[in-house]
CSV table of C-alpha atoms in Angstrom, one decimal:
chain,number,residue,atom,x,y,z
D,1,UNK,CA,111.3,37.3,117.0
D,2,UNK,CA,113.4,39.1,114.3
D,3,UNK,CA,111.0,42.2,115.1
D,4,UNK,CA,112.8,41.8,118.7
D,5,UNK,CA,116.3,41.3,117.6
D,6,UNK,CA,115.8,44.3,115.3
D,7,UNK,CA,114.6,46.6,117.8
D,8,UNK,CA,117.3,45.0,120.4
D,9,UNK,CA,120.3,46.2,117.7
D,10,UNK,CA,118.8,49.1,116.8
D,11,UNK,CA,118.3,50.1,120.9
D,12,UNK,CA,121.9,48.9,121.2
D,13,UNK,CA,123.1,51.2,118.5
D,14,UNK,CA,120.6,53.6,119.6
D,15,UNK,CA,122.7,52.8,123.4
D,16,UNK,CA,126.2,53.7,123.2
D,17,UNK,CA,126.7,52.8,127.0
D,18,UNK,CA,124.9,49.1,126.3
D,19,UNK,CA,127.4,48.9,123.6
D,20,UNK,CA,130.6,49.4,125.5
D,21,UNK,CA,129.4,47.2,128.1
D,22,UNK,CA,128.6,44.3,125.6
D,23,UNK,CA,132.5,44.9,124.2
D,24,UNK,CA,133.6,44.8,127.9
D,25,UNK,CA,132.0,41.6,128.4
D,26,UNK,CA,133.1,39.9,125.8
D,27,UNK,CA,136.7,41.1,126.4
D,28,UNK,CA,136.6,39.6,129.7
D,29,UNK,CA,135.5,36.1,128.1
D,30,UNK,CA,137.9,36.3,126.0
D,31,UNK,CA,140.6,36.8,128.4
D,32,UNK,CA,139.5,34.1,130.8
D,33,UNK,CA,139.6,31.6,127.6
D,34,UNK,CA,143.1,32.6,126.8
D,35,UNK,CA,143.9,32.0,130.5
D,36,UNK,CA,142.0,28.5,131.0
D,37,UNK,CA,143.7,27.7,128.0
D,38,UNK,CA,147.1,28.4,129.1
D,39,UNK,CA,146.4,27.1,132.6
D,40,UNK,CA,145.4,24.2,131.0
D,41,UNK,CA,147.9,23.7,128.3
D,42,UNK,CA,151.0,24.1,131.4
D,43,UNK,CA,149.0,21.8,133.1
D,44,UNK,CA,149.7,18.9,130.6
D,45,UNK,CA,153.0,19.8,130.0
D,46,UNK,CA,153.1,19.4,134.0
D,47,UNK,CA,152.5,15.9,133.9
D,48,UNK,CA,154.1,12.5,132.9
D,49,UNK,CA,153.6,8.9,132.7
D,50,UNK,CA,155.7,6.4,134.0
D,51,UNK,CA,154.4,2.5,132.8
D,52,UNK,CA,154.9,-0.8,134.5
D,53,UNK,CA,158.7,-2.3,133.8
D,54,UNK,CA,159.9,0.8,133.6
D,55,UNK,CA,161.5,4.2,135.4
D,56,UNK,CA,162.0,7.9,134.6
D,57,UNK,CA,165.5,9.7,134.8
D,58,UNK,CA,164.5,13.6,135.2
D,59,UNK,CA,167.0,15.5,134.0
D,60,UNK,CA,167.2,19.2,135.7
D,61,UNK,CA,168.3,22.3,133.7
D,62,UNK,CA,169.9,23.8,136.6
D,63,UNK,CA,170.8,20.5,139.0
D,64,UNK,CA,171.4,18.0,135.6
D,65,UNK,CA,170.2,14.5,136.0
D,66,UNK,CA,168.4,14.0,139.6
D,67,UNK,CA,169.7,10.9,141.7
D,68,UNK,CA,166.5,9.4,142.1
D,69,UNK,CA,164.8,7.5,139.6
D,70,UNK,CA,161.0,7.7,139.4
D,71,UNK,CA,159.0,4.6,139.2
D,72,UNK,CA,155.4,3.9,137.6
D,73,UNK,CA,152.3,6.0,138.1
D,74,UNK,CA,151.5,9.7,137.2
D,75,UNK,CA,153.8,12.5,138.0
D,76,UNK,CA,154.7,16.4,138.2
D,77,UNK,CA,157.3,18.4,136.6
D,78,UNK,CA,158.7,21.8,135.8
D,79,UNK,CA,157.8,22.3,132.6
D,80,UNK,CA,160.6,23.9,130.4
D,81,UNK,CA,162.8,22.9,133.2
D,82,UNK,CA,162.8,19.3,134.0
D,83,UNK,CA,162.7,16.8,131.3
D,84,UNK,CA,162.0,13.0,131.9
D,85,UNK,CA,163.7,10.1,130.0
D,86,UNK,CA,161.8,6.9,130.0
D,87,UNK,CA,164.4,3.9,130.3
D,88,UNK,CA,162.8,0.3,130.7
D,89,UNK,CA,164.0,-1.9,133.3
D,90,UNK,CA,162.2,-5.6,131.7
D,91,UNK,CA,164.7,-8.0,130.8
D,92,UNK,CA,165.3,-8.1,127.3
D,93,UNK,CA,167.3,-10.9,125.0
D,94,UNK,CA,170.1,-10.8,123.0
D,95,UNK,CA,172.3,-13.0,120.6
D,96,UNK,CA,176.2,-12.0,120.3
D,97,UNK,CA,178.2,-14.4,117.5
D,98,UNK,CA,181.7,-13.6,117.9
D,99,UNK,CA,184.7,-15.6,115.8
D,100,UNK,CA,187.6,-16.2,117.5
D,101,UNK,CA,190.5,-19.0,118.1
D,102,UNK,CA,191.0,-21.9,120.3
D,103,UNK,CA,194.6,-23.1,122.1
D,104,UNK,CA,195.4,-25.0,118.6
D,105,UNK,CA,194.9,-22.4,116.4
D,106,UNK,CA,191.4,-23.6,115.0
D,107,UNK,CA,189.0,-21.1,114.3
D,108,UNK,CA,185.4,-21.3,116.2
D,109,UNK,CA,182.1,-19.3,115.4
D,110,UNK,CA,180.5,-19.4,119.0
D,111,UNK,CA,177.0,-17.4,119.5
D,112,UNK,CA,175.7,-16.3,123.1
D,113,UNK,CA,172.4,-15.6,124.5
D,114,UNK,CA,172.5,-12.9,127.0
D,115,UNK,CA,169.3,-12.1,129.0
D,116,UNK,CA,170.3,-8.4,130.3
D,117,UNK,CA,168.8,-5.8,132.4
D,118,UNK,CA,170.2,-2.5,133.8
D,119,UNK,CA,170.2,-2.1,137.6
D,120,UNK,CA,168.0,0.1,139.0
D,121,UNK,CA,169.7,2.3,141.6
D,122,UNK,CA,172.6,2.8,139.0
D,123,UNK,CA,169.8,4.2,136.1
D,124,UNK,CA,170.8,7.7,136.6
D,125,UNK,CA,174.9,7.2,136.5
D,126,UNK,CA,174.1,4.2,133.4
D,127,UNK,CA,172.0,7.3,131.6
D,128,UNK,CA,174.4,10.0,132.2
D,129,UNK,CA,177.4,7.6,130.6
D,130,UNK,CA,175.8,5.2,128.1
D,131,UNK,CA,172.6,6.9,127.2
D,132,UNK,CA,169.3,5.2,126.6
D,133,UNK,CA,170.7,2.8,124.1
D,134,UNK,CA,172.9,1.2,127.0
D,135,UNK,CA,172.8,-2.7,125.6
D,136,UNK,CA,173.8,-1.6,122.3
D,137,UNK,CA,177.0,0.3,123.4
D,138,UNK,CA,178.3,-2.4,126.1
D,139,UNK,CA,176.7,-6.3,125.3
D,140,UNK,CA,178.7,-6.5,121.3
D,141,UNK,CA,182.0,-5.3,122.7
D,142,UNK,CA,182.4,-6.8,126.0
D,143,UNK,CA,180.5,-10.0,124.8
D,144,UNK,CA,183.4,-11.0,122.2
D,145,UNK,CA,186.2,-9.6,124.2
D,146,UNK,CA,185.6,-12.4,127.0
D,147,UNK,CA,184.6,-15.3,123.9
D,148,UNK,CA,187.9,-14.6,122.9
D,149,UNK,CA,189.8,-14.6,126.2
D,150,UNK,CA,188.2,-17.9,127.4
D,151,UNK,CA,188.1,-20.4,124.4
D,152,UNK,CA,191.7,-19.2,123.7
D,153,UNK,CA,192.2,-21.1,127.0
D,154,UNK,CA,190.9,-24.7,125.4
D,155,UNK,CA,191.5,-26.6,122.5
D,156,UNK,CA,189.2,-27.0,120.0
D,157,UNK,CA,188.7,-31.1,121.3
D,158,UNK,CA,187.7,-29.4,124.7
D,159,UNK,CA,185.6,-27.2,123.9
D,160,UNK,CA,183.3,-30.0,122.8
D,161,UNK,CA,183.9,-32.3,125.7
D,162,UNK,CA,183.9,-29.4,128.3
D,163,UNK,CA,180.9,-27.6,127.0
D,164,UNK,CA,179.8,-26.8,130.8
D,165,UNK,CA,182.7,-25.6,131.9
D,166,UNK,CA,183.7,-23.4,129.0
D,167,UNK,CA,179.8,-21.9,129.4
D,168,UNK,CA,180.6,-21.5,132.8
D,169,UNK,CA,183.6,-19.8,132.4
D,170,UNK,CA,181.8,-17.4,129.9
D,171,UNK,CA,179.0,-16.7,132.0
D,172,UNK,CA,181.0,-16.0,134.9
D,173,UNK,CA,183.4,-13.4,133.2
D,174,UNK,CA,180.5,-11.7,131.3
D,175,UNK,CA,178.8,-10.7,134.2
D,176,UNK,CA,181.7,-9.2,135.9
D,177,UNK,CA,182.7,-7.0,132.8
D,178,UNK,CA,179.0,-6.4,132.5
D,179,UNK,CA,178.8,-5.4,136.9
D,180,UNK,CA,181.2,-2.5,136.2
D,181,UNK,CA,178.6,-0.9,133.7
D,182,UNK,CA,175.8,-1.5,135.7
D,183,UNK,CA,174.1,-4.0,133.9
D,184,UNK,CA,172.6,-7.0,134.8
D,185,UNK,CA,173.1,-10.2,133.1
D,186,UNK,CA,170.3,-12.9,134.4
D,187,UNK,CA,171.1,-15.6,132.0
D,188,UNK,CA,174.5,-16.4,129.9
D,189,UNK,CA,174.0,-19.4,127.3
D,190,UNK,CA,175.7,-21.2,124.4
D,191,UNK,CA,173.3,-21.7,121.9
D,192,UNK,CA,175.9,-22.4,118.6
D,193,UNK,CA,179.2,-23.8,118.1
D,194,UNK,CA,180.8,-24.7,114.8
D,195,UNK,CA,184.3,-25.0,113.7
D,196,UNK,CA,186.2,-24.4,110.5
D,197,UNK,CA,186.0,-26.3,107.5
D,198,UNK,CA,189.9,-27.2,108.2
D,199,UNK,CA,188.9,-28.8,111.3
D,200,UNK,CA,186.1,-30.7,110.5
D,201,UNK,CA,188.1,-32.6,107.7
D,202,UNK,CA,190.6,-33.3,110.7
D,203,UNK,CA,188.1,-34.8,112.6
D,204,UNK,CA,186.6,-36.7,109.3
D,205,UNK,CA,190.1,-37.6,108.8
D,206,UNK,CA,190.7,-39.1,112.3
D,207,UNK,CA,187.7,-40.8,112.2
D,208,UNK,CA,188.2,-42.9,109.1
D,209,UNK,CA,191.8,-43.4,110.7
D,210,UNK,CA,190.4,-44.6,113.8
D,211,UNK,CA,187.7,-47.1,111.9
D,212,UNK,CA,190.5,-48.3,109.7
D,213,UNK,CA,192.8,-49.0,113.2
D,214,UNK,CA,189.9,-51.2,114.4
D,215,UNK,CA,189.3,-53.3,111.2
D,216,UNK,CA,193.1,-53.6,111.5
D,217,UNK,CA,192.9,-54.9,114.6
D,218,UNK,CA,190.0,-56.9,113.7
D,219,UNK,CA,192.0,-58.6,110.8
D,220,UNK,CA,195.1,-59.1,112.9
D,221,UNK,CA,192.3,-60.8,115.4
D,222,UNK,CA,191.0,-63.1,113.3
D,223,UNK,CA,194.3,-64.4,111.4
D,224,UNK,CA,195.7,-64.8,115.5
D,225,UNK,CA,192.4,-67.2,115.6
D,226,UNK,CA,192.9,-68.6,112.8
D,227,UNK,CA,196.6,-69.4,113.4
D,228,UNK,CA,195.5,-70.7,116.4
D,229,UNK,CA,192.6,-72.7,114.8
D,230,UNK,CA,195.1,-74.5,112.4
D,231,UNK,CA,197.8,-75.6,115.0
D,232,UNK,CA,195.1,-77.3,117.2
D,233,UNK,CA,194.1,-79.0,114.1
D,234,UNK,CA,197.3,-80.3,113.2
D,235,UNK,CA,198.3,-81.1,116.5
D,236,UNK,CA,194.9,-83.2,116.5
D,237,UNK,CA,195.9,-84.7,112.9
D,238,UNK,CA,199.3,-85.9,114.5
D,239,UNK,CA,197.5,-87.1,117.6
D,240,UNK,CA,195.1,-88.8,115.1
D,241,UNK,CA,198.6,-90.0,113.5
D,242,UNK,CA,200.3,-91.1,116.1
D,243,UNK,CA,197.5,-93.1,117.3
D,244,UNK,CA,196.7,-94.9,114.3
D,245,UNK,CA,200.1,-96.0,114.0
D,246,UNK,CA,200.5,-97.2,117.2
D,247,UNK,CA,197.5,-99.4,116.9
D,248,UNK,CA,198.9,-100.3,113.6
D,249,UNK,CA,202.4,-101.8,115.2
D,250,UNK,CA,199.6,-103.6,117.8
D,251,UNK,CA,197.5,-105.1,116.1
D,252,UNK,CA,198.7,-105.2,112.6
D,253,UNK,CA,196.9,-104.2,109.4
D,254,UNK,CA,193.0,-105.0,111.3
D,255,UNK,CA,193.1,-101.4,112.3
D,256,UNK,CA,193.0,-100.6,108.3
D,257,UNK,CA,190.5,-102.9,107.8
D,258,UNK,CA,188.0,-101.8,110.1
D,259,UNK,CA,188.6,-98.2,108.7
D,260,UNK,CA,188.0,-99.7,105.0
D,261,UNK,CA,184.7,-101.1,106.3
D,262,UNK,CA,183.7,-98.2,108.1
D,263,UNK,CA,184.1,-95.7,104.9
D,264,UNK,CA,182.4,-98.3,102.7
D,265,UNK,CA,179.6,-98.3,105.3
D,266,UNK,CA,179.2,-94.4,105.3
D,267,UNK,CA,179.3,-94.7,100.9
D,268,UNK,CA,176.2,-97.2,101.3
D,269,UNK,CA,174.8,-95.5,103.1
D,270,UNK,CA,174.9,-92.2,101.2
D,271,UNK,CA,173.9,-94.0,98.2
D,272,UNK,CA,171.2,-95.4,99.7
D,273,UNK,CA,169.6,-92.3,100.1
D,274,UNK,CA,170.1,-90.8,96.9
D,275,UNK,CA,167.2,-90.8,94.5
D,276,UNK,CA,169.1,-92.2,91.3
D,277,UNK,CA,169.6,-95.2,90.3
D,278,UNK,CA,173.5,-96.2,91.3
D,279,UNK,CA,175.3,-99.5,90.0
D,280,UNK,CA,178.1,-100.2,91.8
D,281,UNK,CA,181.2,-102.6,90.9
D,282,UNK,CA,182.0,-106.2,92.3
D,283,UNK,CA,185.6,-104.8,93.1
D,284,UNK,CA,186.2,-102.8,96.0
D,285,UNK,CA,188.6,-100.5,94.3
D,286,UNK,CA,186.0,-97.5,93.9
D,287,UNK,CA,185.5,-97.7,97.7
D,288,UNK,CA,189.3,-97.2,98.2
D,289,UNK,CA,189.6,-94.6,95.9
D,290,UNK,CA,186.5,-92.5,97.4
D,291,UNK,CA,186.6,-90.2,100.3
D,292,UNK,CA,184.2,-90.3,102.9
């Protein structure tokens, strides 16, 4: 074999017409690489990718940015003259916290979750005036501009008891303001609200007011009761009284007696059941002096 390939080199050189043609041939492989290469290389710059959720704005050096967006899948272009600019169309989140007042001059940090999406058909006019970075530009500003406008209509007390209607209010004015850019706003939520430290010592404050008002009233209750307890007593005493001495002017001092009999009866009794040993006086004047 290398006797071969030396006798073909040395016949080539020997050859000066198999030479040439061997330089020709490889000139014309050459050039055919260097075109596949370029055919293929234009080729790829040819074609684009467009993935689910999301749209291609083509912008034209001679025309500018083309009316019609370009939805998923593979797709042509003129290279060095048409560029493409992915822009995704998913909804995507986003918290704004904005500090503002109320009607009463109390300060409120309120924070909002937006749910936002830029509407298709208006792609080309949202690229050509806010840029890819659309929600960045538009959500911050326009977010706290209506917070502010709407809980300067309440007072810091409603805002708490109208919670509904004050994220109502908010959602309803946000997507307005956020129609005229082009942007769509699916879902408009409170998700914080907390006051100044000035206010929630007010609130502390009328609190303890307010529990001290009803113990007050509690107290003012009870001594009414009470009042009322110790007239019907004493208006039972002088019943009692009044009674007493009328069977007293009947039927003379027997009324007394039979009371004398029935407190010494109730004394025995208790003495009876007590466990010591009691001695108790042949004169009555212990039973008179004890209450029953």
């Amino acid at each position: 074999r290398l006797f071969s390939r030396l006798h073909l080199q040395t016949g080539a050189m020997a050859n000066p017409e198999a030479a040439q043609a061997l330089v020709g041939m490889l000139n014309r492989v050459m050039k055919y690489a260097v075109g596949l290469g370029v055919t293929a290389s234009a080729l790829q710059t040819s074609l684009y990718n467009v993935d689910g959720g999301e749209r291609a704005i083509i912008f034209d050096r001679f025309r500018g940015v083309l009316e019609d967006p370009v939805s998923e899948g593979t797709h042509f272009r003129v290279p060095w003259v048409q560029t493409p600019y992915i822009m995704d169309i998913r909804t995507r989140p986003r918290t704004i916290n904005s500090i503002t007042g109320t009607k009463d001059l109390q300060m409120v940090n309120m924070s909002l979750r937006i749910l936002s999406k830029p509407d298709e058909p208006r792609l080309p006019v949202i690229f050509k005036n806010l840029g890819l970075d659309w929600d960045e530009r538009v959500l911050p500003s326009i977010g706290n501009e209506v917070v502010k406008s709407v809980v300067a209509q309440y007072n810091a007390e409603q805002l708490l008891t109208q919670r509904d209607r004050v994220s109502r209010a908010v959602r309803e004015s946000l997507m307005r303001r956020a129609a005229d850019f082009g942007i769509v706003l699916e879902d408009v939520a409170i998700t914080h609200l907390s006051f100044g430290t000035e206010f929630t010592k007010a609130v502390e404050s009328k609190q303890v007011a307010e529990q001290d008002a009803e113990r007050a009233k509690f107290v003012v209750m009870l001594a009414e009761q009470e009042r009322n307890a110790a007239i019907i007593r004493a208006e039972g005493e002088s019943e009692a009284a009044r009674l007493v001495s009328d069977a007293t002017k009947t039927y003379g001092s027997s009324v007394i007696e039979l009371r004398r009999i029935e407190a010494c009866k109730d004394i025995a009794e208790r003495m009876a059941r007590s466990r010591n040993v009691v001695y108790l006086p042949q004169t009555s004047n212990m039973l008179l002096n004890m209450n029953p």
